[in-house]
mmCIF file of C-alpha atoms in Angstrom:
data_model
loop_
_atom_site.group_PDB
_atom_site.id
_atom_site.type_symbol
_atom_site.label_atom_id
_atom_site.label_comp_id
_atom_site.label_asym_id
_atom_site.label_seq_id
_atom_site.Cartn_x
_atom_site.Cartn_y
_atom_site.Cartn_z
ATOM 1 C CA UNK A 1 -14.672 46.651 26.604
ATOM 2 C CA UNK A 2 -14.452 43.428 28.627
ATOM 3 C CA UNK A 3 -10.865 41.785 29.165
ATOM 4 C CA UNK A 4 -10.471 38.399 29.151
ATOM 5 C CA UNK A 5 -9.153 36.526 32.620
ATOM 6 C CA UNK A 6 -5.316 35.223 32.194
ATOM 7 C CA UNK A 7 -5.131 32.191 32.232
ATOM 8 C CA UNK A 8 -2.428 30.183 34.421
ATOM 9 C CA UNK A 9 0.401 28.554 32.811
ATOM 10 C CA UNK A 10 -0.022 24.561 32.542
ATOM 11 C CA UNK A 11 1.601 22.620 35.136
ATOM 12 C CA UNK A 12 3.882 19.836 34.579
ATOM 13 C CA UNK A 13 1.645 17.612 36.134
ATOM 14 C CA UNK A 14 -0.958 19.084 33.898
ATOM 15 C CA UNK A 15 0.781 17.492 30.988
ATOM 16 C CA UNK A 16 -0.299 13.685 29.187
ATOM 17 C CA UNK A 17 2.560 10.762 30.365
ATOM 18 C CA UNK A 18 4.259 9.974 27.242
ATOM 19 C CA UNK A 19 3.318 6.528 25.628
ATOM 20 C CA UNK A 20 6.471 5.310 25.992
ATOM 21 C CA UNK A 21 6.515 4.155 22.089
ATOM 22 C CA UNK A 22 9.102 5.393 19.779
ATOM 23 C CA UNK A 23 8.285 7.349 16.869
ATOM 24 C CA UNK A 24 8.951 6.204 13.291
ATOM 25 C CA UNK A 25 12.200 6.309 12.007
ATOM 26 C CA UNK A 26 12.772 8.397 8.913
ATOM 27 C CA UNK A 27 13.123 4.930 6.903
ATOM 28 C CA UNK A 28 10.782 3.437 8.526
ATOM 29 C CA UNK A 29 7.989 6.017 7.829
ATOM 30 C CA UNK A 30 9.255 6.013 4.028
ATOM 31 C CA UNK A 31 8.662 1.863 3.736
ATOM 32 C CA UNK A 32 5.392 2.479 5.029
ATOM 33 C CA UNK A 33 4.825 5.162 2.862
ATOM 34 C CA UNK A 34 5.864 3.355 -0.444
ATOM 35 C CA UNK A 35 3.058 0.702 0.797
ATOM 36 C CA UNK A 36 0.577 3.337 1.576
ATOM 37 C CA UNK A 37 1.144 5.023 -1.956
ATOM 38 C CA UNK A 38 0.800 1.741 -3.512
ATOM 39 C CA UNK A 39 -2.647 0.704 -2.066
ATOM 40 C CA UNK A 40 -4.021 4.490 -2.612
ATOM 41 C CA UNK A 41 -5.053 3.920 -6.897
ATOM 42 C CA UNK A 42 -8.196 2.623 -6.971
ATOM 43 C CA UNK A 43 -6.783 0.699 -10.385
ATOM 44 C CA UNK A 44 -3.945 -1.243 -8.193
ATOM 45 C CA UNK A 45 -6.664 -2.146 -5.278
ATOM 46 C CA UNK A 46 -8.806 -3.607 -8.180
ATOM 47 C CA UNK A 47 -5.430 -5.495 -9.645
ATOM 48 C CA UNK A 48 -4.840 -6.963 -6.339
ATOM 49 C CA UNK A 49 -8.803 -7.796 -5.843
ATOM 50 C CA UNK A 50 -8.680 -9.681 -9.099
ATOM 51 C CA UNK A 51 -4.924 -11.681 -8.356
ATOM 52 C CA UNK A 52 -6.180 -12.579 -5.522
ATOM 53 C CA UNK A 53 -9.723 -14.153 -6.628
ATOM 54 C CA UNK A 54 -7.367 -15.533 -9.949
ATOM 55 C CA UNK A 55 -6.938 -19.532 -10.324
ATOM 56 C CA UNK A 56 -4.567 -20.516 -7.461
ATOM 57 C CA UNK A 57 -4.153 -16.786 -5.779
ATOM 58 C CA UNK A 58 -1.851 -16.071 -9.156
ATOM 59 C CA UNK A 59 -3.398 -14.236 -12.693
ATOM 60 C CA UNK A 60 -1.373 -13.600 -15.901
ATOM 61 C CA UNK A 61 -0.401 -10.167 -17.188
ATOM 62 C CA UNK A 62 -2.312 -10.991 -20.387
ATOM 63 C CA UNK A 63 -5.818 -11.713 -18.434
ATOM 64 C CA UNK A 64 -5.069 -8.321 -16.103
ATOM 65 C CA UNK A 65 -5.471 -5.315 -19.252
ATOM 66 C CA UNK A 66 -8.860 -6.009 -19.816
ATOM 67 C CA UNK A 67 -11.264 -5.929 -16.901
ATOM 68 C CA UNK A 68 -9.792 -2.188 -16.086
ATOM 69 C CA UNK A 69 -9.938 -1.359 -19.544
ATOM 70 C CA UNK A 70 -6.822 0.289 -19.187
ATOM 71 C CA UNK A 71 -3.474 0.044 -22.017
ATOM 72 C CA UNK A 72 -0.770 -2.416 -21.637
ATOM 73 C CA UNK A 73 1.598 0.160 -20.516
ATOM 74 C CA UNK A 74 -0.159 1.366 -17.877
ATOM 75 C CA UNK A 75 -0.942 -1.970 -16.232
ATOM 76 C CA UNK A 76 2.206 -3.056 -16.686
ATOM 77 C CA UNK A 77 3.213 0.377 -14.838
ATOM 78 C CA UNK A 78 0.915 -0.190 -11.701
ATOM 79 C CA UNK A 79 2.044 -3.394 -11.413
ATOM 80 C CA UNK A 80 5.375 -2.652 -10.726
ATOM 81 C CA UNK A 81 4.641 -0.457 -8.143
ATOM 82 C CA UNK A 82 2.859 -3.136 -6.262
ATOM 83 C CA UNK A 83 6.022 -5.405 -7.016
ATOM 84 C CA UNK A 84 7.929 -2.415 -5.841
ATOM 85 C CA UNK A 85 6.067 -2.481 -2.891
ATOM 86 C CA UNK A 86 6.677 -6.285 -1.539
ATOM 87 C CA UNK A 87 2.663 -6.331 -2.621
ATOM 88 C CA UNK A 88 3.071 -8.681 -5.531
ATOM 89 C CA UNK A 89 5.285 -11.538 -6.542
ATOM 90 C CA UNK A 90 6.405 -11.200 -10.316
ATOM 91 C CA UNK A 91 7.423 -14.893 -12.359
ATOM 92 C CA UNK A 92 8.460 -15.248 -15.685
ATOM 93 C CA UNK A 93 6.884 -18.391 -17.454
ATOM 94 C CA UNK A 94 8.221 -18.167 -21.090
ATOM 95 C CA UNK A 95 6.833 -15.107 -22.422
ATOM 96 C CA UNK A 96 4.096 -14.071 -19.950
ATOM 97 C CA UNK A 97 4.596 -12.862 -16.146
ATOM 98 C CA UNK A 98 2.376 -14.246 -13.609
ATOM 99 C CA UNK A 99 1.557 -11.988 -10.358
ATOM 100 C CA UNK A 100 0.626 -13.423 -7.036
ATOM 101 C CA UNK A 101 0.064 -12.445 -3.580
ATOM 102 C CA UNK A 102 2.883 -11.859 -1.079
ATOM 103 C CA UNK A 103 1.681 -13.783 1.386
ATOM 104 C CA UNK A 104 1.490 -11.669 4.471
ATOM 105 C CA UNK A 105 1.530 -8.685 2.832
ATOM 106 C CA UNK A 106 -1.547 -7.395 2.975
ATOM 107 C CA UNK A 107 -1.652 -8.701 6.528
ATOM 108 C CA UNK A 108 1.391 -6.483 7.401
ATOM 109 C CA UNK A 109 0.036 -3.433 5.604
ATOM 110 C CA UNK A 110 -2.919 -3.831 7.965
ATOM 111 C CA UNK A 111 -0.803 -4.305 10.993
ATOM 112 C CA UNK A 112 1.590 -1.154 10.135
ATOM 113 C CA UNK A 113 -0.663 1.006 9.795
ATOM 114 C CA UNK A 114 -2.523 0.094 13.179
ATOM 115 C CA UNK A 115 0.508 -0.110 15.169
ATOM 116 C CA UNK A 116 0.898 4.147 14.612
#
């Protein structure tokens, strides 16, 4: 039976410098998070997509149900998780809500994700 050679501990010196940048903080690694989770449905991407390409940057709740052939409800649903999410800016005219961009957002979502 052959024996392997021991091998000799690592040196200090051995050992990578630190990068001198601080780790997340527990709340910043959850706000990051909540923007992650709210970009990772395929439905919300394709909500922001069409927001974005609406009249002006801005699209009504009523013209957002049918191209992803999805309920009321549920759009409704994703929507405030991109709200939630500082993705989305929510305004009341009469009795329809109008979504736009956050401008930056996206931008920053880009950027914090980089900057791990």
């Amino acid at each position: 039976m052959e024996t392997l050679p021991l091998l000799a501990p690592a040196a200090e010196s051995d050992c990578c410098a630190p990068s001198g940048r601080a780790a997340l903080s527990p709340s910043e690694a959850q706000a990051r998070a909540r923007i992650l989770k709210a970009l990772s449905d395929p439905n919300r991407l394709r909500l922001l997509s069409i927001v974005k390409a609406g009249d002006g940057g801005e699209a009504c709740v009523c013209d957002l149900t049918e191209p992803l052939d999805l309920g009321q409800p549920t759009v409704s649903h994703h929507l405030k998780i991109l709200v939630d999410a500082g993705l989305l800016h929510r305004e009341k005219r009469g009795t329809w809500a109008y979504y736009s961009l956050v401008p930056g957002a996206l931008e920053a979502a880009s950027e914090s994700i980089t900057a791990l």
